[in-house]
């Protein structure tokens, strides 16, 4: 009998991470200091985007993106039902209307054909944007979404929370990293402890658009800027003679306090240094699951070995899902279900969403189960998981 609990996901904190946090705690800045910029630059470099904006969490990143893109009450935005609720909620924060489109049952990702059907069935301008999600770590083909978005004048926010380090291959055979800003207007990441890079809480927005970058930098901190070039009031008003005085600042938009602290940035930065190593381990774990079960019929959808997959989750689909879930729990293996379709959450049912609206997402939900997947999962523990699953199927 296995005595320790094996969770589905878990952070990995090293001595170097602890030192990085301690050093920052002993420095002059707990927040609004130099670690933020350092983390932003390193992260932008990691995903291959021009700009990065560190924020309090992934949900704040989504909210700020909707504000920066001017989502207004009644604006319709399309997203997938198989994601964490925040991917849809951000539209509601701005009063917009969430329109769900079904997933592709093979990739579990937002089905571009379903999105196209929605767009074709209404007049141009009805929809404002699309929020595709790199679900479980599998990169969305954003090149295809961009083409569609151009046709209909839509923006794209890529929810890359599951996929730092993930990529897809575009039509010119180029690797396109998740969050690199080439096809999406904006992308977001989360540093919650179950995600690839842990900072306790934390988030990042990436983009190649300078205008959006400047807007987001203000919105993250109350809509305030200290950049002289952006000031709207005159020097005289500000109380200066030739130049703006040093105390001067302007609140230009209704922003929030969605800042990350410097000690969280220090932890994120330290973790980022090991991101590729962690990704390599995740891919090895996925390969081992796949090789153990490749002839079983529950190996489908995303459970293969997929190029560019960042393996935030390793999902299989089984007939007796509750049975397997309980059997694993009895052996202290805490598998998890990702996700209960968002459109069937009581909050979204009030807008008329109901069973049968998203058949592929709903069928997927009945069978999906995410097996433990995190870089420090030992060979021994994975063997135990494999054996426990084998016993269940015998
Ligand atoms: C974790 C997650 C979020 C939200 O991130 P938080 O940092 O927890 O606010 C949004 N979307 C997806 C797909 C996520 O997995």
XYZ file of C-alpha atoms and ligand atoms in Angstrom:
409
model
C 0.000 0.000 0.000
C 1.297 3.382 -1.020
C 1.411 5.725 1.981
C 2.015 9.097 0.388
C -0.436 11.048 -1.682
C 0.393 11.593 -5.364
C -1.370 14.763 -6.582
C -2.122 15.522 -10.245
C 0.187 18.528 -10.236
C 2.726 20.007 -7.859
C 5.302 22.805 -7.672
C 9.031 22.179 -7.384
C 10.857 24.620 -5.067
C 14.655 24.407 -4.948
C 17.254 25.959 -2.653
C 18.042 28.455 -5.444
C 14.359 29.531 -5.519
C 14.388 30.085 -1.748
C 17.617 32.106 -1.948
C 16.171 34.261 -4.725
C 13.118 35.102 -2.608
C 15.179 35.741 0.543
C 17.524 38.088 -1.336
C 14.573 40.067 -2.622
C 13.016 40.248 0.853
C 16.289 41.766 2.069
C 16.482 44.264 -0.806
C 14.973 47.768 -0.966
C 11.899 46.730 -2.918
C 9.112 44.327 -2.003
C 7.005 45.614 -4.898
C 7.421 47.997 -7.881
C 11.152 47.266 -7.875
C 13.694 45.981 -10.420
C 12.758 42.255 -10.229
C 9.535 42.910 -12.110
C 11.268 44.222 -15.213
C 13.914 41.517 -15.012
C 11.231 38.825 -14.904
C 9.260 40.462 -17.726
C 12.287 40.662 -19.999
C 13.352 37.091 -19.312
C 9.819 35.827 -19.867
C 9.333 37.774 -23.112
C 12.614 36.305 -24.288
C 11.546 32.775 -23.298
C 8.351 32.840 -25.359
C 9.778 35.029 -28.126
C 7.470 38.039 -27.681
C 8.468 41.724 -27.780
C 6.736 42.791 -24.575
C 5.670 41.197 -21.299
C 3.635 42.677 -18.452
C 3.746 40.925 -15.054
C 0.458 40.957 -13.147
C -1.102 39.584 -9.949
C -2.478 36.365 -11.501
C -3.700 34.840 -14.757
C -7.260 36.013 -14.178
C -6.098 39.622 -13.739
C -4.158 39.203 -17.004
C -7.349 38.154 -18.794
C -9.361 40.998 -17.250
C -6.778 43.614 -18.225
C -6.649 42.237 -21.766
C -10.397 42.635 -22.144
C -10.115 46.214 -20.839
C -7.227 47.013 -23.181
C -9.223 45.609 -26.123
C -12.187 47.723 -25.076
C -14.712 44.959 -24.405
C -18.004 46.751 -23.715
C -21.389 45.616 -22.392
C -23.080 43.439 -24.982
C -19.913 42.693 -26.982
C -19.850 39.058 -28.080
C -16.666 37.038 -27.599
C -16.146 33.369 -28.482
C -14.325 30.862 -26.285
C -14.161 27.137 -25.495
C -16.157 25.400 -22.751
C -13.217 23.088 -21.902
C -11.042 25.457 -19.900
C -10.794 27.028 -16.485
C -13.758 29.360 -15.907
C -11.543 32.467 -15.948
C -11.112 32.221 -19.752
C -14.813 33.098 -20.070
C -15.311 35.172 -16.906
C -12.996 37.954 -18.103
C -15.537 38.818 -20.803
C -18.276 39.092 -18.170
C -16.112 41.415 -16.014
C -16.489 43.938 -18.834
C -20.181 43.200 -19.366
C -19.554 41.290 -22.591
C -21.476 38.235 -23.738
C -19.723 34.858 -23.700
C -20.501 32.704 -26.725
C -19.204 29.162 -26.405
C -18.183 27.105 -29.431
C -17.613 23.360 -29.170
C -14.248 21.584 -29.051
C -12.710 19.322 -31.664
C -13.056 15.842 -30.104
C -9.575 14.838 -31.323
C -7.576 17.818 -30.042
C -9.948 19.005 -27.265
C -9.236 22.534 -28.517
C -11.733 25.162 -29.648
C -12.959 23.918 -33.040
C -12.218 26.549 -35.670
C -14.990 25.187 -37.886
C -17.535 25.776 -35.112
C -16.213 29.315 -34.704
C -16.493 29.874 -38.461
C -20.118 28.673 -38.404
C -20.970 31.234 -35.719
C -19.287 34.031 -37.659
C -20.930 33.090 -40.944
C -24.365 32.947 -39.328
C -24.301 36.584 -38.220
C -23.516 39.962 -39.740
C -19.952 41.297 -39.631
C -19.198 43.201 -36.446
C -21.432 40.988 -34.282
C -18.424 39.329 -32.673
C -15.441 41.251 -31.296
C -12.917 38.587 -30.427
C -11.889 34.988 -29.802
C -10.174 33.478 -26.765
C -8.652 30.106 -27.775
C -6.951 28.078 -25.034
C -3.834 25.910 -25.402
C -5.691 23.315 -23.366
C -3.582 20.839 -21.352
C -0.482 22.268 -23.056
C -1.401 21.568 -26.666
C -0.807 24.632 -28.832
C -3.717 26.029 -30.830
C -3.044 26.588 -34.562
C -3.205 30.353 -34.235
C -2.217 30.943 -37.842
C -5.571 29.519 -38.901
C -7.426 31.508 -36.238
C -5.628 34.691 -37.333
C -6.810 34.250 -40.923
C -10.373 33.860 -39.740
C -10.004 36.793 -37.336
C -8.788 39.063 -40.183
C -11.823 38.171 -42.262
C -14.182 39.220 -39.495
C -12.172 41.998 -37.827
C -11.685 40.146 -34.559
C -8.954 40.283 -31.945
C -7.432 37.147 -30.413
C -6.371 36.536 -26.800
C -4.412 33.298 -26.494
C -4.927 31.724 -23.065
C -1.519 30.034 -22.754
C -1.737 29.202 -19.047
C -1.120 25.525 -19.823
C 1.559 25.951 -22.415
C 4.698 27.950 -21.591
C 7.328 26.335 -23.820
C 4.713 24.791 -26.103
C 4.574 25.485 -29.838
C 2.903 24.610 -33.117
C 4.409 24.391 -36.587
C 2.956 26.954 -39.002
C 2.467 26.700 -42.775
C 6.024 27.891 -43.438
C 7.426 25.089 -41.212
C 8.350 27.590 -38.483
C 7.978 26.784 -34.797
C 5.564 29.262 -33.249
C 5.885 29.428 -29.483
C 2.758 29.805 -27.415
C 2.469 33.436 -26.384
C 4.986 34.765 -28.948
C 2.491 37.344 -30.194
C 2.920 36.494 -33.861
C -0.720 35.602 -34.518
C -2.569 36.550 -31.324
C -2.917 40.173 -30.209
C -2.302 39.203 -26.602
C -1.448 36.054 -24.650
C -1.664 35.272 -20.957
C 0.089 32.942 -18.512
C -0.436 31.981 -14.856
C 2.113 31.246 -12.133
C -0.246 29.340 -9.846
C 1.640 26.411 -8.250
C 0.039 23.739 -10.482
C 1.279 25.530 -13.615
C 4.767 25.122 -15.139
C 6.272 28.154 -13.406
C 5.190 28.716 -9.798
C 5.245 32.069 -8.024
C 2.499 31.392 -5.454
C 0.163 33.608 -7.449
C 1.135 35.569 -10.513
C 0.485 36.099 -14.173
C 2.035 37.457 -17.357
C 0.682 39.091 -20.486
C 2.753 38.945 -23.667
C 2.301 40.903 -26.900
C 4.126 42.396 -29.882
C 1.817 45.434 -29.972
C 3.415 48.544 -28.463
C 0.115 50.393 -28.094
C -1.486 47.549 -26.157
C 1.677 47.180 -24.075
C 1.584 50.833 -22.998
C -2.112 50.654 -22.232
C -1.679 47.495 -20.149
C 1.256 48.941 -18.184
C -1.067 51.739 -17.065
C -4.115 49.547 -16.420
C -2.085 47.253 -14.147
C -1.480 50.136 -11.759
C -4.665 52.252 -11.478
C -4.394 53.683 -15.002
C -1.468 55.811 -13.803
C 1.511 56.729 -15.959
C 4.773 58.446 -15.088
C 5.871 58.611 -18.731
C 6.213 62.302 -19.716
C 5.701 61.520 -23.373
C 2.208 60.292 -22.597
C 1.043 63.191 -20.388
C -2.179 64.909 -21.391
C -2.179 67.873 -18.957
C 0.159 70.800 -19.596
C 3.471 71.483 -17.853
C 1.924 74.641 -16.352
C -0.990 72.694 -14.936
C 1.425 70.119 -13.486
C 3.132 72.966 -11.577
C 6.357 73.071 -13.568
C 7.949 75.805 -15.680
C 9.789 74.152 -18.578
C 9.548 70.483 -17.506
C 7.045 68.368 -15.618
C 8.078 68.283 -11.937
C 9.378 64.947 -10.566
C 6.296 64.361 -8.379
C 3.909 64.583 -11.276
C 1.933 61.600 -12.588
C -1.348 61.157 -14.406
C -4.243 58.783 -13.946
C -5.559 58.479 -17.484
C -7.720 55.353 -17.414
C -9.728 53.511 -14.787
C -7.182 50.825 -13.907
C -6.688 48.437 -11.013
C -3.989 47.329 -8.635
C -3.050 44.093 -10.395
C 0.675 44.273 -9.676
C 2.977 41.358 -8.928
C 5.365 41.717 -5.957
C 9.129 41.676 -6.397
C 9.579 38.523 -4.299
C 7.050 36.692 -6.484
C 8.911 37.939 -9.567
C 12.173 36.681 -8.039
C 10.628 33.243 -7.527
C 9.179 33.237 -11.041
C 12.521 34.274 -12.509
C 14.361 31.540 -10.634
C 11.768 28.972 -11.755
C 11.946 30.208 -15.349
C 15.623 29.219 -15.434
C 14.523 25.588 -15.010
C 11.502 25.785 -17.318
C 13.063 23.819 -20.178
C 14.299 21.136 -17.826
C 10.810 20.786 -16.325
C 9.249 20.660 -19.779
C 11.651 17.880 -20.784
C 10.588 15.859 -17.744
C 6.899 16.427 -18.481
C 7.436 15.124 -22.026
C 9.245 12.031 -20.702
C 6.403 11.311 -18.276
C 3.850 11.653 -21.099
C 5.864 9.287 -23.272
C 5.985 6.727 -20.491
C 2.212 6.861 -19.973
C 1.711 6.555 -23.711
C 4.092 3.621 -24.139
C 2.497 1.763 -21.254
C -1.007 2.067 -22.658
C -0.686 2.689 -26.390
C -2.705 -0.369 -27.329
C -5.560 0.482 -24.972
C -8.643 2.123 -26.340
C -8.594 4.878 -23.699
C -5.458 6.262 -25.318
C -6.921 8.844 -27.664
C -7.304 12.553 -28.209
C -4.324 14.192 -26.559
C -2.777 11.144 -24.922
C -0.331 10.482 -27.743
C 3.163 11.883 -28.036
C 2.451 15.225 -29.698
C 5.118 17.609 -30.986
C 5.127 20.975 -29.229
C 2.822 19.790 -26.432
C 3.773 21.337 -23.085
C 1.954 18.636 -21.038
C 0.468 20.722 -18.281
C -1.968 17.800 -18.115
C -1.931 14.223 -19.344
C -5.534 13.361 -20.159
C -7.024 9.958 -20.970
C -10.675 9.174 -21.716
C -12.149 6.091 -20.011
C -15.545 4.414 -20.093
C -15.859 3.965 -16.306
C -14.369 7.293 -15.283
C -15.857 7.378 -11.778
C -14.619 3.825 -11.178
C -11.053 4.667 -12.188
C -11.106 7.945 -10.269
C -12.217 6.183 -7.063
C -9.793 3.290 -7.552
C -6.908 5.763 -7.932
C -8.032 7.721 -4.866
C -8.182 4.545 -2.788
C -4.504 4.183 -3.687
C -3.845 7.823 -2.776
C -3.402 8.849 -6.393
C -5.331 12.095 -6.723
C -6.163 12.314 -10.405
C -8.301 15.302 -11.411
C -10.976 16.193 -13.944
C -10.307 19.034 -16.388
C -12.810 20.484 -16.896
C -16.472 20.563 -16.038
C -17.695 22.423 -19.165
C -17.957 26.118 -18.334
C -21.250 26.586 -20.192
C -22.926 24.157 -17.744
C -21.771 25.984 -14.618
C -24.847 27.361 -12.818
C -23.626 30.914 -13.446
C -23.626 30.389 -17.225
C -26.861 28.383 -17.307
C -28.674 31.608 -16.353
C -27.796 32.926 -19.834
C -29.584 29.982 -21.444
C -26.717 27.513 -21.908
C -27.856 23.935 -21.390
C -26.974 20.278 -21.890
C -26.743 19.365 -25.543
C -25.372 22.771 -26.621
C -21.755 21.526 -26.829
C -21.993 17.771 -27.558
C -18.255 17.120 -27.978
C -17.305 19.001 -24.814
C -20.031 17.228 -22.860
C -19.030 13.736 -24.072
C -15.405 14.547 -23.349
C -16.321 15.629 -19.807
C -18.041 12.291 -19.113
C -14.828 10.353 -19.798
C -11.804 12.576 -19.173
C -9.363 12.117 -16.319
C -5.999 13.834 -15.827
C -3.249 11.556 -14.507
C -0.475 12.931 -12.269
C 1.872 15.116 -14.325
C 4.621 17.226 -12.770
C 8.416 17.320 -13.256
C 9.294 15.802 -9.872
C 7.028 12.766 -10.336
C 9.508 9.946 -9.722
C 9.908 6.891 -11.947
C 8.907 4.763 -8.997
C 5.701 6.736 -8.396
C 4.822 6.636 -12.082
C 5.341 2.852 -12.094
C 2.970 2.636 -9.143
C 0.374 4.724 -11.043
C 0.719 2.493 -14.132
C 0.367 -0.653 -12.034
C -2.682 0.724 -10.216
C -4.335 1.524 -13.558
C -3.476 -1.946 -14.943
C -5.070 -3.607 -11.926
C -8.220 -1.541 -12.445
C -8.579 -2.670 -16.055
C -7.976 -6.356 -15.150
C -4.912 28.773 -14.189
C -5.667 29.246 -15.359
C -6.191 30.556 -15.443
C -6.182 31.513 -14.304
O -4.971 31.756 -13.737
P -4.881 32.227 -12.203
O -3.448 32.630 -12.074
O -5.240 31.074 -11.349
O -5.804 33.387 -12.033
C -6.813 30.924 -16.623
N -6.933 30.076 -17.664
C -6.467 28.818 -17.598
C -6.639 27.933 -18.787
C -5.842 28.357 -16.444
O -5.416 27.093 -16.376
